[in-house]
Amino acid sequence: MYDRFNRDISYLRISVTDRCNLRCRYCMPEEGISRMAHDDILSFEEMVDVVKRGVARGIKKVRLTGGEPLVRKGIVELVRMIREIDGVEELNMTTNGILLDKYAKDLKAAGLDRINISLDTMNAKRYKYITRGGNIQDVLKGIDAAINAGLSPVKLNCVVRNHSDEPDAKAVKEFAASKGLKVRFIHQMDLETGHFSIVEGGEGGNCKTCNRLRLTADGNIKPCLFSDKAYDVKDLGVEEAYNKAITNKPEEGSKNQSNQFYNIGG
Ligand code: SAM
Ligand code: SF4
């Protein structure tokens, strides 16, 4: 499906939950998170319906994100259900990796293709600080589990403050090289002020070539990360929510004062 600016929209990112087992400083407030009401969260069947109707319109690639996708109960089953949809050419996930040691094999068996694992530092103390309590050993075990399970490629997502030469980022780059993995360096963004830039080693952040739509866990199709626009599949119906999201996809991002990273998925 093409939008008004001739961009071929073929990529759907689904935030399967707004819950997370970490509290990264740049993503989530420590307390006072406004959680989505349980009744508003889409069921797997509803998510599958959104994907199927998207595929009929030209969606080819799906990524599961969050919050933390691996804290959603039954996530392996959701992977299997989406994998079974004809026309989904690529099914990927972005995770913090904390629970990946437990799930990597099952995710692969259920049909997950690629995985991105977030890792901003190699220093255990800094990791704990940045994530407000995470244990880096869990992520490192998760990365090995993903490699051993045959998920391919495994990529690392590394959020940088200024540039990819800062010490934490350099250490992640060296670690990645030692494992034969690629790294995407994501400059820390601010939804509220509209501060964003192109992802190094990835596709995000370039409005001219943006081919994405996002589905939030509570059923809003969002045409742009840096926009308040949102179209609720429960109120409008899935087809109309797609129509509106496509018609209203902005030429470029501005600000988003309605979401934070943890409830839109990055
Ligand atoms: N919990 C999973 C994880 O951390 O990978 C998936 C959701 S998280 C919101 C998706 C990606 O967004 C992560 O790679 C994370 O580092 C990134 N992210 C979160 N807040 C960000 C910010 N303020 N600027 C840039 N990237 C951010
Ligand atoms: Fe959770 Fe991912 Fe946000 Fe960190 S970046 S708080 S792991 S959703």
PDB file of C-alpha atoms and ligand atoms in Angstrom:
ATOM      1  CA  MET A   1       0.000   0.000   0.000  1.00  0.00           C
ATOM      2  CA  TYR A   2       1.279   3.448  -0.925  1.00  0.00           C
ATOM      3  CA  ASP A   3       0.825   6.559   1.152  1.00  0.00           C
ATOM      4  CA  ARG A   4       0.413  10.136  -0.118  1.00  0.00           C
ATOM      5  CA  PHE A   5       4.184  10.488  -0.485  1.00  0.00           C
ATOM      6  CA  ASN A   6       4.584   7.367  -2.589  1.00  0.00           C
ATOM      7  CA  ARG A   7       6.134   5.355   0.221  1.00  0.00           C
ATOM      8  CA  ASP A   8       5.368   1.652  -0.069  1.00  0.00           C
ATOM      9  CA  ILE A   9       4.168   0.665   3.402  1.00  0.00           C
ATOM     10  CA  SER A  10       5.185  -2.942   4.001  1.00  0.00           C
ATOM     11  CA  TYR A  11       6.378  -3.132   7.600  1.00  0.00           C
ATOM     12  CA  LEU A  12       4.228  -3.498  10.737  1.00  0.00           C
ATOM     13  CA  ARG A  13       5.727  -3.220  14.213  1.00  0.00           C
ATOM     14  CA  ILE A  14       3.528  -4.624  16.954  1.00  0.00           C
ATOM     15  CA  SER A  15       3.951  -3.647  20.575  1.00  0.00           C
ATOM     16  CA  VAL A  16       2.543  -6.799  22.181  1.00  0.00           C
ATOM     17  CA  THR A  17       2.552  -5.403  25.720  1.00  0.00           C
ATOM     18  CA  ASP A  18       3.365  -2.143  27.499  1.00  0.00           C
ATOM     19  CA  ARG A  19       4.769  -4.111  30.459  1.00  0.00           C
ATOM     20  CA  CYS A  20       8.501  -4.548  30.956  1.00  0.00           C
ATOM     21  CA  ASN A  21      10.873  -6.316  33.335  1.00  0.00           C
ATOM     22  CA  LEU A  22      13.390  -3.423  33.094  1.00  0.00           C
ATOM     23  CA  ARG A  23      13.059   0.340  33.556  1.00  0.00           C
ATOM     24  CA  CYS A  24      15.581   1.848  31.134  1.00  0.00           C
ATOM     25  CA  ARG A  25      16.140   5.496  31.982  1.00  0.00           C
ATOM     26  CA  TYR A  26      15.577   6.793  28.442  1.00  0.00           C
ATOM     27  CA  CYS A  27      12.426   4.737  27.916  1.00  0.00           C
ATOM     28  CA  MET A  28      10.319   4.482  31.047  1.00  0.00           C
ATOM     29  CA  PRO A  29       9.820   6.496  34.185  1.00  0.00           C
ATOM     30  CA  GLU A  30      10.822   4.637  37.359  1.00  0.00           C
ATOM     31  CA  GLU A  31       7.355   4.927  38.821  1.00  0.00           C
ATOM     32  CA  GLY A  32       3.997   6.340  37.920  1.00  0.00           C
ATOM     33  CA  ILE A  33       3.729   4.553  34.600  1.00  0.00           C
ATOM     34  CA  SER A  34       0.238   4.782  33.200  1.00  0.00           C
ATOM     35  CA  ARG A  35      -0.421   1.177  32.320  1.00  0.00           C
ATOM     36  CA  MET A  36      -2.889   0.191  29.659  1.00  0.00           C
ATOM     37  CA  ALA A  37      -6.048  -1.306  31.149  1.00  0.00           C
ATOM     38  CA  HIS A  38      -6.060  -5.080  30.890  1.00  0.00           C
ATOM     39  CA  ASP A  39      -9.374  -5.074  29.001  1.00  0.00           C
ATOM     40  CA  ASP A  40      -7.946  -2.739  26.355  1.00  0.00           C
ATOM     41  CA  ILE A  41      -5.035  -5.015  25.448  1.00  0.00           C
ATOM     42  CA  LEU A  42      -5.622  -6.816  22.153  1.00  0.00           C
ATOM     43  CA  SER A  43      -5.943 -10.590  22.252  1.00  0.00           C
ATOM     44  CA  PHE A  44      -3.673 -12.668  20.014  1.00  0.00           C
ATOM     45  CA  GLU A  45      -6.643 -13.319  17.721  1.00  0.00           C
ATOM     46  CA  GLU A  46      -7.181  -9.570  17.321  1.00  0.00           C
ATOM     47  CA  MET A  47      -3.478  -9.015  16.581  1.00  0.00           C
ATOM     48  CA  VAL A  48      -3.517 -11.816  14.010  1.00  0.00           C
ATOM     49  CA  ASP A  49      -6.561 -10.206  12.366  1.00  0.00           C
ATOM     50  CA  VAL A  50      -4.698  -6.880  12.094  1.00  0.00           C
ATOM     51  CA  VAL A  51      -1.700  -8.672  10.544  1.00  0.00           C
ATOM     52  CA  LYS A  52      -3.859 -10.639   8.070  1.00  0.00           C
ATOM     53  CA  ARG A  53      -5.647  -7.519   6.882  1.00  0.00           C
ATOM     54  CA  GLY A  54      -2.303  -5.734   6.693  1.00  0.00           C
ATOM     55  CA  VAL A  55      -0.810  -8.511   4.584  1.00  0.00           C
ATOM     56  CA  ALA A  56      -3.761  -8.213   2.203  1.00  0.00           C
ATOM     57  CA  ARG A  57      -2.730  -4.564   1.756  1.00  0.00           C
ATOM     58  CA  GLY A  58       0.969  -5.221   1.288  1.00  0.00           C
ATOM     59  CA  ILE A  59       2.536  -5.752   4.711  1.00  0.00           C
ATOM     60  CA  LYS A  60       5.403  -8.240   4.286  1.00  0.00           C
ATOM     61  CA  LYS A  61       7.475  -7.785   7.384  1.00  0.00           C
ATOM     62  CA  VAL A  62       6.331  -7.925  11.023  1.00  0.00           C
ATOM     63  CA  ARG A  63       8.324  -7.135  14.158  1.00  0.00           C
ATOM     64  CA  LEU A  64       7.179  -7.925  17.697  1.00  0.00           C
ATOM     65  CA  THR A  65       8.318  -5.440  20.302  1.00  0.00           C
ATOM     66  CA  GLY A  66       6.982  -3.918  23.507  1.00  0.00           C
ATOM     67  CA  GLY A  67       7.396  -3.096  26.375  1.00  0.00           C
ATOM     68  CA  GLU A  68       9.196  -6.362  26.625  1.00  0.00           C
ATOM     69  CA  PRO A  69       7.643  -8.925  24.255  1.00  0.00           C
ATOM     70  CA  LEU A  70       8.918 -11.896  26.254  1.00  0.00           C
ATOM     71  CA  VAL A  71       6.898 -10.917  29.345  1.00  0.00           C
ATOM     72  CA  ARG A  72       3.632 -11.326  27.440  1.00  0.00           C
ATOM     73  CA  LYS A  73       2.172 -14.700  28.391  1.00  0.00           C
ATOM     74  CA  GLY A  74       1.972 -17.063  25.422  1.00  0.00           C
ATOM     75  CA  ILE A  75       4.359 -15.054  23.227  1.00  0.00           C
ATOM     76  CA  VAL A  76       5.682 -18.216  21.544  1.00  0.00           C
ATOM     77  CA  GLU A  77       2.119 -19.063  20.524  1.00  0.00           C
ATOM     78  CA  LEU A  78       1.676 -15.595  19.022  1.00  0.00           C
ATOM     79  CA  VAL A  79       4.856 -16.103  16.987  1.00  0.00           C
ATOM     80  CA  ARG A  80       3.438 -19.401  15.717  1.00  0.00           C
ATOM     81  CA  MET A  81       0.081 -17.802  14.840  1.00  0.00           C
ATOM     82  CA  ILE A  82       1.695 -14.964  12.874  1.00  0.00           C
ATOM     83  CA  ARG A  83       4.113 -17.346  11.164  1.00  0.00           C
ATOM     84  CA  GLU A  84       1.152 -19.295   9.815  1.00  0.00           C
ATOM     85  CA  ILE A  85      -0.186 -16.254   7.958  1.00  0.00           C
ATOM     86  CA  ASP A  86       0.546 -16.556   4.243  1.00  0.00           C
ATOM     87  CA  GLY A  87       2.412 -13.517   2.992  1.00  0.00           C
ATOM     88  CA  VAL A  88       4.404 -12.711   6.147  1.00  0.00           C
ATOM     89  CA  GLU A  89       7.861 -12.891   4.596  1.00  0.00           C
ATOM     90  CA  GLU A  90       9.811 -11.933   7.687  1.00  0.00           C
ATOM     91  CA  LEU A  91       8.925 -12.222  11.371  1.00  0.00           C
ATOM     92  CA  ASN A  92      11.306 -10.517  13.787  1.00  0.00           C
ATOM     93  CA  MET A  93      11.503  -9.483  17.413  1.00  0.00           C
ATOM     94  CA  THR A  94      13.183  -6.769  19.460  1.00  0.00           C
ATOM     95  CA  THR A  95      13.854  -7.806  23.069  1.00  0.00           C
ATOM     96  CA  ASN A  96      15.970  -6.768  26.012  1.00  0.00           C
ATOM     97  CA  GLY A  97      17.183 -10.385  26.079  1.00  0.00           C
ATOM     98  CA  ILE A  98      16.679 -10.919  29.820  1.00  0.00           C
ATOM     99  CA  LEU A  99      14.360 -13.922  29.289  1.00  0.00           C
ATOM    100  CA  LEU A 100      15.839 -15.086  26.012  1.00  0.00           C
ATOM    101  CA  ASP A 101      17.861 -17.940  27.446  1.00  0.00           C
ATOM    102  CA  LYS A 102      14.527 -19.505  28.345  1.00  0.00           C
ATOM    103  CA  TYR A 103      12.694 -18.756  25.087  1.00  0.00           C
ATOM    104  CA  ALA A 104      15.186 -18.681  22.187  1.00  0.00           C
ATOM    105  CA  LYS A 105      14.765 -22.301  21.084  1.00  0.00           C
ATOM    106  CA  ASP A 106      10.983 -22.227  21.276  1.00  0.00           C
ATOM    107  CA  LEU A 107      10.840 -18.920  19.391  1.00  0.00           C
ATOM    108  CA  LYS A 108      12.958 -20.366  16.598  1.00  0.00           C
ATOM    109  CA  ALA A 109      10.849 -23.520  16.473  1.00  0.00           C
ATOM    110  CA  ALA A 110       7.679 -21.396  16.317  1.00  0.00           C
ATOM    111  CA  GLY A 111       9.042 -19.622  13.222  1.00  0.00           C
ATOM    112  CA  LEU A 112      10.746 -16.440  14.393  1.00  0.00           C
ATOM    113  CA  ASP A 113      13.360 -15.355  11.833  1.00  0.00           C
ATOM    114  CA  ARG A 114      15.516 -12.579  13.231  1.00  0.00           C
ATOM    115  CA  ILE A 115      16.089 -11.044  16.602  1.00  0.00           C
ATOM    116  CA  ASN A 116      17.418  -7.721  17.828  1.00  0.00           C
ATOM    117  CA  ILE A 117      18.722  -7.652  21.381  1.00  0.00           C
ATOM    118  CA  SER A 118      19.213  -4.367  23.208  1.00  0.00           C
ATOM    119  CA  LEU A 119      22.579  -3.844  24.859  1.00  0.00           C
ATOM    120  CA  ASP A 120      23.985  -0.379  25.568  1.00  0.00           C
ATOM    121  CA  THR A 121      27.098  -1.222  27.595  1.00  0.00           C
ATOM    122  CA  MET A 122      29.365  -4.163  28.477  1.00  0.00           C
ATOM    123  CA  ASN A 123      29.843  -2.982  32.035  1.00  0.00           C
ATOM    124  CA  ALA A 124      27.659  -4.817  34.558  1.00  0.00           C
ATOM    125  CA  LYS A 125      27.345  -1.822  36.874  1.00  0.00           C
ATOM    126  CA  ARG A 126      26.486   0.560  34.047  1.00  0.00           C
ATOM    127  CA  TYR A 127      23.946  -1.942  32.705  1.00  0.00           C
ATOM    128  CA  LYS A 128      22.306  -2.104  36.112  1.00  0.00           C
ATOM    129  CA  TYR A 129      22.264   1.687  36.280  1.00  0.00           C
ATOM    130  CA  ILE A 130      20.885   2.276  32.776  1.00  0.00           C
ATOM    131  CA  THR A 131      18.182  -0.377  33.104  1.00  0.00           C
ATOM    132  CA  ARG A 132      17.473   0.390  36.784  1.00  0.00           C
ATOM    133  CA  GLY A 133      18.288  -3.078  38.057  1.00  0.00           C
ATOM    134  CA  GLY A 134      18.977  -5.429  35.125  1.00  0.00           C
ATOM    135  CA  ASN A 135      21.615  -8.175  35.282  1.00  0.00           C
ATOM    136  CA  ILE A 136      23.865  -8.104  32.214  1.00  0.00           C
ATOM    137  CA  GLN A 137      24.673 -11.810  32.627  1.00  0.00           C
ATOM    138  CA  ASP A 138      21.061 -12.639  31.756  1.00  0.00           C
ATOM    139  CA  VAL A 139      21.374 -10.740  28.462  1.00  0.00           C
ATOM    140  CA  LEU A 140      24.721 -12.307  27.598  1.00  0.00           C
ATOM    141  CA  LYS A 141      23.218 -15.766  28.185  1.00  0.00           C
ATOM    142  CA  GLY A 142      20.258 -14.700  26.041  1.00  0.00           C
ATOM    143  CA  ILE A 143      22.535 -13.638  23.178  1.00  0.00           C
ATOM    144  CA  ASP A 144      24.311 -17.008  23.210  1.00  0.00           C
ATOM    145  CA  ALA A 145      20.979 -18.803  23.360  1.00  0.00           C
ATOM    146  CA  ALA A 146      19.741 -16.862  20.322  1.00  0.00           C
ATOM    147  CA  ILE A 147      22.876 -17.713  18.345  1.00  0.00           C
ATOM    148  CA  ASN A 148      22.719 -21.373  19.360  1.00  0.00           C
ATOM    149  CA  ALA A 149      19.030 -21.585  18.489  1.00  0.00           C
ATOM    150  CA  GLY A 150      19.886 -20.509  14.941  1.00  0.00           C
ATOM    151  CA  LEU A 151      17.983 -17.197  14.940  1.00  0.00           C
ATOM    152  CA  SER A 152      19.627 -15.332  12.122  1.00  0.00           C
ATOM    153  CA  PRO A 153      20.818 -12.724  12.055  1.00  0.00           C
ATOM    154  CA  VAL A 154      21.110 -11.788  15.725  1.00  0.00           C
ATOM    155  CA  LYS A 155      21.689  -8.035  15.888  1.00  0.00           C
ATOM    156  CA  LEU A 156      22.399  -5.783  18.839  1.00  0.00           C
ATOM    157  CA  ASN A 157      20.568  -2.485  19.413  1.00  0.00           C
ATOM    158  CA  CYS A 158      22.761   0.001  21.215  1.00  0.00           C
ATOM    159  CA  VAL A 159      21.376   3.360  22.339  1.00  0.00           C
ATOM    160  CA  VAL A 160      24.066   6.047  22.324  1.00  0.00           C
ATOM    161  CA  ARG A 161      23.922   9.511  23.831  1.00  0.00           C
ATOM    162  CA  ASN A 162      26.105  11.322  21.331  1.00  0.00           C
ATOM    163  CA  HIS A 163      28.018   9.070  18.989  1.00  0.00           C
ATOM    164  CA  SER A 164      29.010   5.481  18.373  1.00  0.00           C
ATOM    165  CA  ASP A 165      32.567   6.184  19.482  1.00  0.00           C
ATOM    166  CA  GLU A 166      31.672   6.761  23.112  1.00  0.00           C
ATOM    167  CA  PRO A 167      33.208   4.149  25.477  1.00  0.00           C
ATOM    168  CA  ASP A 168      30.067   2.075  26.137  1.00  0.00           C
ATOM    169  CA  ALA A 169      29.256   1.889  22.425  1.00  0.00           C
ATOM    170  CA  LYS A 170      32.829   0.990  21.490  1.00  0.00           C
ATOM    171  CA  ALA A 171      32.821  -1.869  23.984  1.00  0.00           C
ATOM    172  CA  VAL A 172      29.536  -3.166  22.542  1.00  0.00           C
ATOM    173  CA  LYS A 173      31.016  -2.924  19.036  1.00  0.00           C
ATOM    174  CA  GLU A 174      34.044  -4.991  20.098  1.00  0.00           C
ATOM    175  CA  PHE A 175      31.867  -7.573  21.817  1.00  0.00           C
ATOM    176  CA  ALA A 176      29.657  -7.819  18.723  1.00  0.00           C
ATOM    177  CA  ALA A 177      32.695  -8.282  16.478  1.00  0.00           C
ATOM    178  CA  SER A 178      33.967 -11.082  18.727  1.00  0.00           C
ATOM    179  CA  LYS A 179      30.629 -12.888  18.239  1.00  0.00           C
ATOM    180  CA  GLY A 180      30.237 -12.013  14.566  1.00  0.00           C
ATOM    181  CA  LEU A 181      27.127  -9.901  15.234  1.00  0.00           C
ATOM    182  CA  LYS A 182      26.028  -6.570  13.724  1.00  0.00           C
ATOM    183  CA  VAL A 183      25.182  -3.553  15.852  1.00  0.00           C
ATOM    184  CA  ARG A 184      22.616  -0.823  15.187  1.00  0.00           C
ATOM    185  CA  PHE A 185      23.500   2.401  16.971  1.00  0.00           C
ATOM    186  CA  ILE A 186      20.379   4.331  17.891  1.00  0.00           C
ATOM    187  CA  HIS A 187      20.829   7.904  19.016  1.00  0.00           C
ATOM    188  CA  GLN A 188      18.815   8.556  22.120  1.00  0.00           C
ATOM    189  CA  MET A 189      15.549  10.122  21.013  1.00  0.00           C
ATOM    190  CA  ASP A 190      12.973  12.269  22.730  1.00  0.00           C
ATOM    191  CA  LEU A 191       9.387  11.793  21.580  1.00  0.00           C
ATOM    192  CA  GLU A 192       8.071  14.832  23.419  1.00  0.00           C
ATOM    193  CA  THR A 193      10.480  17.323  21.895  1.00  0.00           C
ATOM    194  CA  GLY A 194      10.717  15.601  18.520  1.00  0.00           C
ATOM    195  CA  HIS A 195      14.426  14.913  18.764  1.00  0.00           C
ATOM    196  CA  PHE A 196      15.310  12.013  16.459  1.00  0.00           C
ATOM    197  CA  SER A 197      17.946  11.012  13.934  1.00  0.00           C
ATOM    198  CA  ILE A 198      18.887   8.232  11.549  1.00  0.00           C
ATOM    199  CA  VAL A 199      19.780   4.860  13.068  1.00  0.00           C
ATOM    200  CA  GLU A 200      23.380   3.880  12.223  1.00  0.00           C
ATOM    201  CA  GLY A 201      23.401   0.411  10.713  1.00  0.00           C
ATOM    202  CA  GLY A 202      19.597   0.312  10.489  1.00  0.00           C
ATOM    203  CA  GLU A 203      16.645   1.754   8.600  1.00  0.00           C
ATOM    204  CA  GLY A 204      14.892   3.817  11.254  1.00  0.00           C
ATOM    205  CA  GLY A 205      14.760   7.574  11.529  1.00  0.00           C
ATOM    206  CA  ASN A 206      14.695   8.355   7.805  1.00  0.00           C
ATOM    207  CA  CYS A 207      11.268   9.803   7.011  1.00  0.00           C
ATOM    208  CA  LYS A 208      11.746   9.773   3.221  1.00  0.00           C
ATOM    209  CA  THR A 209      12.051   6.002   3.121  1.00  0.00           C
ATOM    210  CA  CYS A 210       9.843   5.156   6.112  1.00  0.00           C
ATOM    211  CA  ASN A 211       7.733   2.108   5.251  1.00  0.00           C
ATOM    212  CA  ARG A 212       6.299   1.478   8.731  1.00  0.00           C
ATOM    213  CA  LEU A 213       3.093   1.378  10.634  1.00  0.00           C
ATOM    214  CA  ARG A 214       2.867   0.591  14.328  1.00  0.00           C
ATOM    215  CA  LEU A 215       0.206  -1.257  16.301  1.00  0.00           C
ATOM    216  CA  THR A 216       0.085  -0.552  20.036  1.00  0.00           C
ATOM    217  CA  ALA A 217      -0.862  -3.241  22.531  1.00  0.00           C
ATOM    218  CA  ASP A 218      -4.228  -1.520  23.089  1.00  0.00           C
ATOM    219  CA  GLY A 219      -5.065  -1.548  19.398  1.00  0.00           C
ATOM    220  CA  ASN A 220      -4.042   1.798  17.953  1.00  0.00           C
ATOM    221  CA  ILE A 221      -2.506   1.879  14.503  1.00  0.00           C
ATOM    222  CA  LYS A 222       0.054   4.672  14.495  1.00  0.00           C
ATOM    223  CA  PRO A 223       1.442   5.979  11.215  1.00  0.00           C
ATOM    224  CA  CYS A 224       4.520   7.611  12.750  1.00  0.00           C
ATOM    225  CA  LEU A 225       6.609   7.292  15.919  1.00  0.00           C
ATOM    226  CA  PHE A 226       6.935  11.069  16.089  1.00  0.00           C
ATOM    227  CA  SER A 227       3.253  11.953  15.835  1.00  0.00           C
ATOM    228  CA  ASP A 228       0.209  11.854  18.115  1.00  0.00           C
ATOM    229  CA  LYS A 229      -1.942  10.379  15.362  1.00  0.00           C
ATOM    230  CA  ALA A 230      -3.503   7.040  16.346  1.00  0.00           C
ATOM    231  CA  TYR A 231      -6.428   5.060  14.924  1.00  0.00           C
ATOM    232  CA  ASP A 232      -8.138   2.587  17.221  1.00  0.00           C
ATOM    233  CA  VAL A 233      -9.037  -0.714  15.579  1.00  0.00           C
ATOM    234  CA  LYS A 234     -11.688  -1.337  18.229  1.00  0.00           C
ATOM    235  CA  ASP A 235     -13.506   1.943  17.601  1.00  0.00           C
ATOM    236  CA  LEU A 236     -13.014   2.265  13.861  1.00  0.00           C
ATOM    237  CA  GLY A 237     -12.679  -1.357  12.779  1.00  0.00           C
ATOM    238  CA  VAL A 238      -9.398  -2.640  11.390  1.00  0.00           C
ATOM    239  CA  GLU A 239      -9.945  -1.620   7.761  1.00  0.00           C
ATOM    240  CA  GLU A 240     -10.871   1.963   8.568  1.00  0.00           C
ATOM    241  CA  ALA A 241      -8.005   2.257  11.065  1.00  0.00           C
ATOM    242  CA  TYR A 242      -5.613   1.196   8.272  1.00  0.00           C
ATOM    243  CA  ASN A 243      -7.241   3.605   5.806  1.00  0.00           C
ATOM    244  CA  LYS A 244      -6.878   6.513   8.198  1.00  0.00           C
ATOM    245  CA  ALA A 245      -3.321   5.625   9.227  1.00  0.00           C
ATOM    246  CA  ILE A 246      -2.214   5.447   5.589  1.00  0.00           C
ATOM    247  CA  THR A 247      -4.028   8.607   4.543  1.00  0.00           C
ATOM    248  CA  ASN A 248      -2.672  10.541   7.498  1.00  0.00           C
ATOM    249  CA  LYS A 249       0.908   9.258   7.594  1.00  0.00           C
ATOM    250  CA  PRO A 250       2.851  12.503   7.888  1.00  0.00           C
ATOM    251  CA  GLU A 251       5.594  13.382   5.443  1.00  0.00           C
ATOM    252  CA  GLU A 252       7.957  13.606   8.354  1.00  0.00           C
ATOM    253  CA  GLY A 253       7.946  13.152  12.112  1.00  0.00           C
ATOM    254  CA  SER A 254       7.417  16.059  14.491  1.00  0.00           C
ATOM    255  CA  LYS A 255       6.488  15.357  18.122  1.00  0.00           C
ATOM    256  CA  ASN A 256       4.639  12.690  20.021  1.00  0.00           C
ATOM    257  CA  GLN A 257       3.201  13.808  23.323  1.00  0.00           C
ATOM    258  CA  SER A 258       0.842  10.849  23.726  1.00  0.00           C
ATOM    259  CA  ASN A 259       3.335   7.996  23.938  1.00  0.00           C
ATOM    260  CA  GLN A 260       6.591   6.910  25.463  1.00  0.00           C
ATOM    261  CA  PHE A 261       8.926   4.341  23.982  1.00  0.00           C
ATOM    262  CA  TYR A 262       7.693   1.531  26.208  1.00  0.00           C
ATOM    263  CA  ASN A 263       4.112   1.806  24.978  1.00  0.00           C
ATOM    264  CA  ILE A 264       4.820   2.322  21.294  1.00  0.00           C
ATOM    265  CA  GLY A 265       7.712  -0.092  20.872  1.00  0.00           C
ATOM    266  CA  GLY A 266      10.477   2.113  19.490  1.00  0.00           C
TER     267      GLY A 266
HETATM  268  N1  SAM B   1      12.020  -4.106  25.514  1.00  0.00           N
HETATM  269  C1  SAM B   1      12.559  -4.366  24.230  1.00  0.00           C
HETATM  270  C2  SAM B   1      13.970  -3.837  24.116  1.00  0.00           C
HETATM  271  O1  SAM B   1      14.396  -3.050  24.979  1.00  0.00           O
HETATM  272  O2  SAM B   1      14.643  -4.204  23.149  1.00  0.00           O
HETATM  273  C3  SAM B   1      11.706  -3.858  23.085  1.00  0.00           C
HETATM  274  C4  SAM B   1      11.060  -2.506  23.248  1.00  0.00           C
HETATM  275  S1  SAM B   1      12.196  -1.139  23.271  1.00  0.00           S
HETATM  276  C5  SAM B   1      11.094   0.237  23.436  1.00  0.00           C
HETATM  277  C6  SAM B   1      12.718  -1.097  21.574  1.00  0.00           C
HETATM  278  C7  SAM B   1      13.991  -0.344  21.312  1.00  0.00           C
HETATM  279  O3  SAM B   1      13.790   1.033  21.590  1.00  0.00           O
HETATM  280  C8  SAM B   1      15.168  -0.774  22.188  1.00  0.00           C
HETATM  281  O4  SAM B   1      16.272  -1.137  21.379  1.00  0.00           O
HETATM  282  C9  SAM B   1      15.471   0.429  23.021  1.00  0.00           C
HETATM  283  O5  SAM B   1      16.838   0.539  23.314  1.00  0.00           O
HETATM  284  C10 SAM B   1      14.977   1.556  22.136  1.00  0.00           C
HETATM  285  N2  SAM B   1      14.670   2.776  22.858  1.00  0.00           N
HETATM  286  C11 SAM B   1      13.954   2.934  23.983  1.00  0.00           C
HETATM  287  N3  SAM B   1      13.921   4.236  24.364  1.00  0.00           N
HETATM  288  C12 SAM B   1      14.632   4.923  23.437  1.00  0.00           C
HETATM  289  C13 SAM B   1      14.974   6.306  23.256  1.00  0.00           C
HETATM  290  N4  SAM B   1      14.588   7.246  24.112  1.00  0.00           N
HETATM  291  N5  SAM B   1      15.697   6.636  22.185  1.00  0.00           N
HETATM  292  C14 SAM B   1      16.112   5.696  21.299  1.00  0.00           C
HETATM  293  N6  SAM B   1      15.841   4.395  21.411  1.00  0.00           N
HETATM  294  C15 SAM B   1      15.102   3.999  22.473  1.00  0.00           C
HETATM  295 FE1  SF4 B   2      11.868  -2.062  28.759  1.00  0.00          FE
HETATM  296 FE2  SF4 B   2      12.930  -2.059  26.329  1.00  0.00          FE
HETATM  297 FE3  SF4 B   2      12.048   0.209  27.427  1.00  0.00          FE
HETATM  298 FE4  SF4 B   2      14.206  -0.895  28.416  1.00  0.00          FE
HETATM  299  S1  SF4 B   2      13.979  -0.083  26.340  1.00  0.00           S
HETATM  300  S2  SF4 B   2      12.447  -0.119  29.614  1.00  0.00           S
HETATM  301  S3  SF4 B   2      13.791  -3.011  28.169  1.00  0.00           S
HETATM  302  S4  SF4 B   2      10.811  -1.512  26.874  1.00  0.00           S
END
